[in-house]
Coordinates of C-alpha atoms in Angstrom, one line a residue:
X1 CA -32.4 -137.4 91.0
X2 CA -31.6 -133.7 90.7
X3 CA -28.6 -132.4 88.7
X4 CA -28.0 -128.7 89.4
X5 CA -31.1 -127.3 87.9
X6 CA -32.0 -130.2 85.6
X7 CA -34.7 -132.7 86.4
X8 CA -34.5 -136.3 85.1
X9 CA -38.0 -138.0 85.0
X10 CA -38.5 -141.3 83.2
X11 CA -35.6 -140.7 80.8
X12 CA -36.7 -137.1 79.8
X13 CA -34.9 -133.9 80.7
X14 CA -36.7 -130.8 81.8
X15 CA -35.2 -127.3 82.5
X16 CA -35.8 -126.2 86.0
X17 CA -36.8 -122.5 85.7
X18 CA -36.4 -120.5 88.9
X19 CA -37.3 -116.9 89.6
X20 CA -34.3 -114.5 89.3
X21 CA -34.2 -110.8 90.1
X22 CA -32.8 -108.2 87.6
X23 CA -29.0 -107.8 87.6
X24 CA -29.3 -104.2 88.5
X25 CA -31.5 -101.1 88.3
X26 CA -33.0 -100.2 85.0
X27 CA -31.3 -97.9 82.5
X28 CA -32.9 -94.9 80.8
X29 CA -31.9 -94.2 77.2
X30 CA -33.0 -91.1 75.3
X31 CA -33.3 -90.0 71.7
X32 CA -33.8 -86.4 70.6
X33 CA -33.7 -84.9 74.0
X34 CA -31.1 -82.2 74.8
X35 CA -29.9 -80.8 78.1
X36 CA -29.1 -84.0 79.9
X37 CA -25.3 -83.6 79.9
X38 CA -23.2 -80.8 81.4
X39 CA -21.8 -79.8 78.0
X40 CA -25.2 -79.9 76.3
X41 CA -27.0 -76.7 75.1
X42 CA -30.1 -77.9 76.8
X43 CA -32.4 -76.6 74.0
X44 CA -35.5 -78.6 73.1
X45 CA -38.1 -77.2 70.7
X46 CA -41.8 -77.9 71.1
X47 CA -42.9 -80.0 68.2
X48 CA -39.7 -82.2 68.2
X49 CA -40.1 -86.0 68.1
X50 CA -38.4 -87.7 71.0
X51 CA -38.2 -91.0 72.8
X52 CA -37.1 -92.5 76.1
X53 CA -36.5 -96.2 76.6
X54 CA -36.2 -97.9 80.0
X55 CA -34.4 -101.3 79.9
X56 CA -34.0 -103.9 82.6
X57 CA -31.5 -106.7 82.2
X58 CA -31.8 -110.1 83.8
X59 CA -34.8 -111.2 85.8
X60 CA -37.2 -113.9 84.6
X61 CA -40.3 -115.9 85.7
X62 CA -41.7 -113.3 85.8
X63 CA -40.0 -110.6 83.7
X64 CA -39.6 -107.3 85.6
X65 CA -42.6 -105.1 85.6
X66 CA -41.7 -101.7 84.1
X67 CA -43.7 -98.4 84.4
X68 CA -43.2 -94.8 83.4
X69 CA -44.3 -91.7 85.2
X70 CA -44.0 -88.0 84.4
X71 CA -43.9 -85.9 87.6
X72 CA -45.9 -88.7 89.2
X73 CA -48.5 -89.2 86.5
X74 CA -48.7 -92.7 84.9
X75 CA -47.8 -93.0 81.2
X76 CA -48.4 -95.8 78.7
X77 CA -45.5 -97.2 76.8
X78 CA -44.5 -99.9 74.3
X79 CA -43.4 -103.0 76.2
X80 CA -41.0 -105.6 74.7
X81 CA -39.4 -108.7 76.3
X82 CA -36.6 -110.9 75.0
X83 CA -36.3 -114.4 76.6
X84 CA -32.9 -115.0 74.9
X85 CA -31.1 -112.0 76.2
X86 CA -33.3 -111.6 79.3
X87 CA -34.0 -108.0 78.6
X88 CA -37.2 -106.1 79.2
X89 CA -37.8 -102.6 77.8
X90 CA -40.6 -100.0 77.9
X91 CA -40.4 -97.2 75.4
X92 CA -42.1 -93.8 75.3
X93 CA -42.4 -91.9 72.0
X94 CA -44.1 -88.5 71.7
X95 CA -43.9 -85.0 70.4
X96 CA -42.6 -82.3 72.8
X97 CA -45.0 -79.6 73.9
X98 CA -45.2 -76.8 76.5
X99 CA -46.5 -79.4 79.0
X100 CA -43.1 -81.1 79.0
X101 CA -41.2 -78.0 80.1
X102 CA -39.5 -78.6 83.5
X103 CA -40.8 -82.1 83.8
X104 CA -39.1 -85.3 85.1
X105 CA -39.6 -88.8 83.7
X106 CA -39.0 -91.8 86.0
X107 CA -39.0 -95.5 85.1
X108 CA -39.5 -98.1 87.9
X109 CA -38.7 -101.8 87.7
X110 CA -40.5 -104.1 90.1
X111 CA -39.9 -107.9 90.6
X112 CA -40.9 -110.4 93.3
X113 CA -37.3 -111.0 94.2
X114 CA -36.5 -107.4 94.7
X115 CA -36.9 -106.0 98.2
X116 CA -37.3 -102.5 96.6
X117 CA -38.0 -101.5 93.0
X118 CA -35.2 -100.1 91.0
X119 CA -35.5 -96.9 89.0
X120 CA -33.9 -94.4 86.6
X121 CA -34.9 -90.9 85.7
X122 CA -34.6 -88.4 82.8
X123 CA -34.9 -84.6 83.3
X124 CA -36.0 -82.1 84.2
X125 CA -35.8 -80.9 80.6
X126 CA -36.2 -77.4 79.1
X127 CA -38.7 -77.0 76.2
X128 CA -38.9 -73.8 74.2
X129 CA -42.4 -72.9 73.2
X130 CA -44.8 -70.1 72.5
X131 CA -45.9 -67.5 72.9
X132 CA -49.1 -69.5 73.4
X133 CA -52.2 -67.4 73.7
X134 CA -55.4 -68.2 75.6
X135 CA -58.4 -66.1 74.6
X136 CA -61.8 -66.2 76.4
X137 CA -64.1 -66.1 74.6
X138 CA -62.9 -66.5 71.1
X139 CA -66.1 -65.1 69.7
X140 CA -69.2 -63.5 71.2
X141 CA -72.6 -63.0 69.6
X142 CA -73.8 -59.5 70.4
X143 CA -76.5 -57.2 69.1
X144 CA -75.9 -53.5 68.4
X145 CA -75.7 -51.5 71.6
X146 CA -74.6 -54.4 73.8
X147 CA -71.3 -54.7 75.7
X148 CA -68.7 -57.5 75.3
X149 CA -65.5 -58.3 77.1
X150 CA -62.5 -60.5 75.9
X151 CA -59.7 -61.7 78.2
X152 CA -56.3 -62.6 76.9
X153 CA -53.3 -64.3 78.5
X154 CA -50.0 -65.7 77.1
X155 CA -47.3 -68.1 78.3
X156 CA -44.0 -69.2 76.8
X157 CA -40.5 -70.3 77.3
X158 CA -38.6 -67.9 77.1
X159 CA -41.1 -65.7 79.0
X160 CA -43.6 -63.5 77.2
X161 CA -42.3 -60.0 77.1
X162 CA -45.4 -58.1 76.0
X163 CA -49.1 -58.7 75.6
X164 CA -51.4 -56.2 74.0
X165 CA -54.6 -55.7 72.0
X166 CA -54.6 -54.5 68.4
X167 CA -57.5 -52.7 66.7
X168 CA -57.2 -53.2 62.9
X169 CA -53.5 -53.6 63.5
X170 CA -53.2 -50.5 65.6
X171 CA -52.4 -50.5 69.3
X172 CA -54.5 -47.4 69.7
X173 CA -58.2 -48.0 70.3
X174 CA -60.5 -46.2 67.7
X175 CA -62.5 -44.8 70.6
X176 CA -61.1 -44.8 74.1
X177 CA -64.5 -44.3 75.6
X178 CA -66.0 -47.4 74.0
X179 CA -62.8 -49.6 73.9
X180 CA -61.4 -50.0 77.4
X181 CA -58.2 -52.1 78.0
X182 CA -57.2 -53.2 81.5
X183 CA -55.7 -56.0 83.6
X184 CA -58.2 -58.1 85.5
X185 CA -57.7 -59.8 88.9
X186 CA -56.5 -63.0 87.2
X187 CA -53.7 -61.1 85.5
X188 CA -55.3 -61.4 82.1
X189 CA -55.4 -58.5 79.7
X190 CA -59.0 -57.5 79.0
X191 CA -60.7 -55.4 76.4
X192 CA -64.3 -54.3 76.9
X193 CA -66.2 -53.0 73.9
X194 CA -69.1 -50.8 75.0
X195 CA -72.2 -50.3 72.9
X196 CA -71.2 -52.5 70.0
X197 CA -71.8 -50.9 66.5
X198 CA -72.1 -52.5 63.1
X199 CA -68.5 -51.4 62.3
X200 CA -67.2 -53.5 65.2
X201 CA -68.4 -56.7 63.4
X202 CA -65.8 -56.3 60.7
X203 CA -63.0 -54.9 62.9
X204 CA -59.9 -57.0 63.3
X205 CA -59.7 -57.2 67.1
X206 CA -56.6 -59.2 68.0
X207 CA -54.6 -60.2 71.0
X208 CA -50.8 -60.1 70.3
X209 CA -48.0 -61.7 72.4
X210 CA -44.3 -61.4 71.9
X211 CA -41.2 -63.1 73.3
X212 CA -37.6 -63.4 72.2
X213 CA -38.7 -66.5 70.3
X214 CA -41.3 -64.9 68.2
X215 CA -44.8 -63.3 67.9
X216 CA -48.3 -64.9 68.2
X217 CA -51.7 -63.4 67.4
X218 CA -55.3 -64.5 67.8
X219 CA -58.4 -62.8 66.7
X220 CA -61.4 -62.1 68.9
X221 CA -64.7 -61.9 66.9
X222 CA -67.8 -60.0 67.6
X223 CA -70.6 -61.7 65.7
X224 CA -74.0 -60.3 64.8
X225 CA -77.0 -61.8 66.5
X226 CA -78.1 -63.6 63.3
X227 CA -74.8 -65.4 62.7
X228 CA -72.8 -68.1 64.4
X229 CA -69.2 -69.0 64.3
X230 CA -67.9 -72.5 63.6
X231 CA -64.5 -74.1 63.9
X232 CA -61.8 -72.5 61.7
X233 CA -63.2 -69.0 62.2
X234 CA -65.8 -69.4 59.4
X235 CA -69.3 -68.0 59.9
X236 CA -72.6 -68.5 58.2
X237 CA -76.2 -67.2 58.5
X238 CA -78.8 -69.2 60.3
X239 CA -81.6 -70.6 58.0
X240 CA -84.9 -68.8 58.4
X241 CA -87.6 -70.7 60.3
X242 CA -89.6 -71.0 57.0
X243 CA -86.7 -72.9 55.3
X244 CA -86.1 -75.1 58.3
X245 CA -89.8 -76.1 58.3
X246 CA -89.6 -77.0 54.6
X247 CA -86.5 -79.1 55.2
X248 CA -88.1 -81.0 58.1
X249 CA -91.3 -81.7 56.1
X250 CA -89.1 -82.9 53.1
X251 CA -87.2 -85.3 55.3
X252 CA -90.3 -86.7 56.9
X253 CA -92.0 -87.2 53.5
X254 CA -88.9 -88.9 52.2
X255 CA -88.7 -91.2 55.2
X256 CA -92.2 -92.5 54.8
X257 CA -92.3 -92.9 51.0

């Protein structure tokens, strides 16, 4: 005999669990993100720790399936469910970067008993960053007499006001015939050093970008043919072939003894 959701079988009671849809669309809650209210300043700094939580109430057997996207790209979050309160949440925690500027986050809640998934959104948000400089290449191995070209570009929010090349902290090239600065077809600021000399190896050749938020600089290095550059801007000489042979013979001897 059935009693409104309770089944009586051979003197034992069992709860009759039925599938139920969420009570409404999910709710998006934020922490550390500005610019979401009309009276908010809207300023978010790159490097700030933030979080967004999507919560769905009601819905069981199964719990709602929650998912986050940023401008359509899927994101991984921390999922929690509470059978007592019938709440499901999916949290995102990360550090803001330039890639978040102008982006929108959308949480979608799907359930078999929903004809259409519910959703809530956060954004778009404004993130202040930069100036961020991209230098190509960062270093170039060149022999005396060879030519080399470096291309520099910069982005930021607020926008980058100026980008220029510095030659030992001077905006004036030491030799306008050998050092030629121009904008290439991609909009990057190039400098070409013709007929590299030994003095060019120690010169501080830097790309500098400035916005109302601050100044950034990055050094372009011309490296002698017998040196190489490793991460962190450090350099070291290659070992001579003679020393390399001795090292190989030592390792082989050690391996077989």
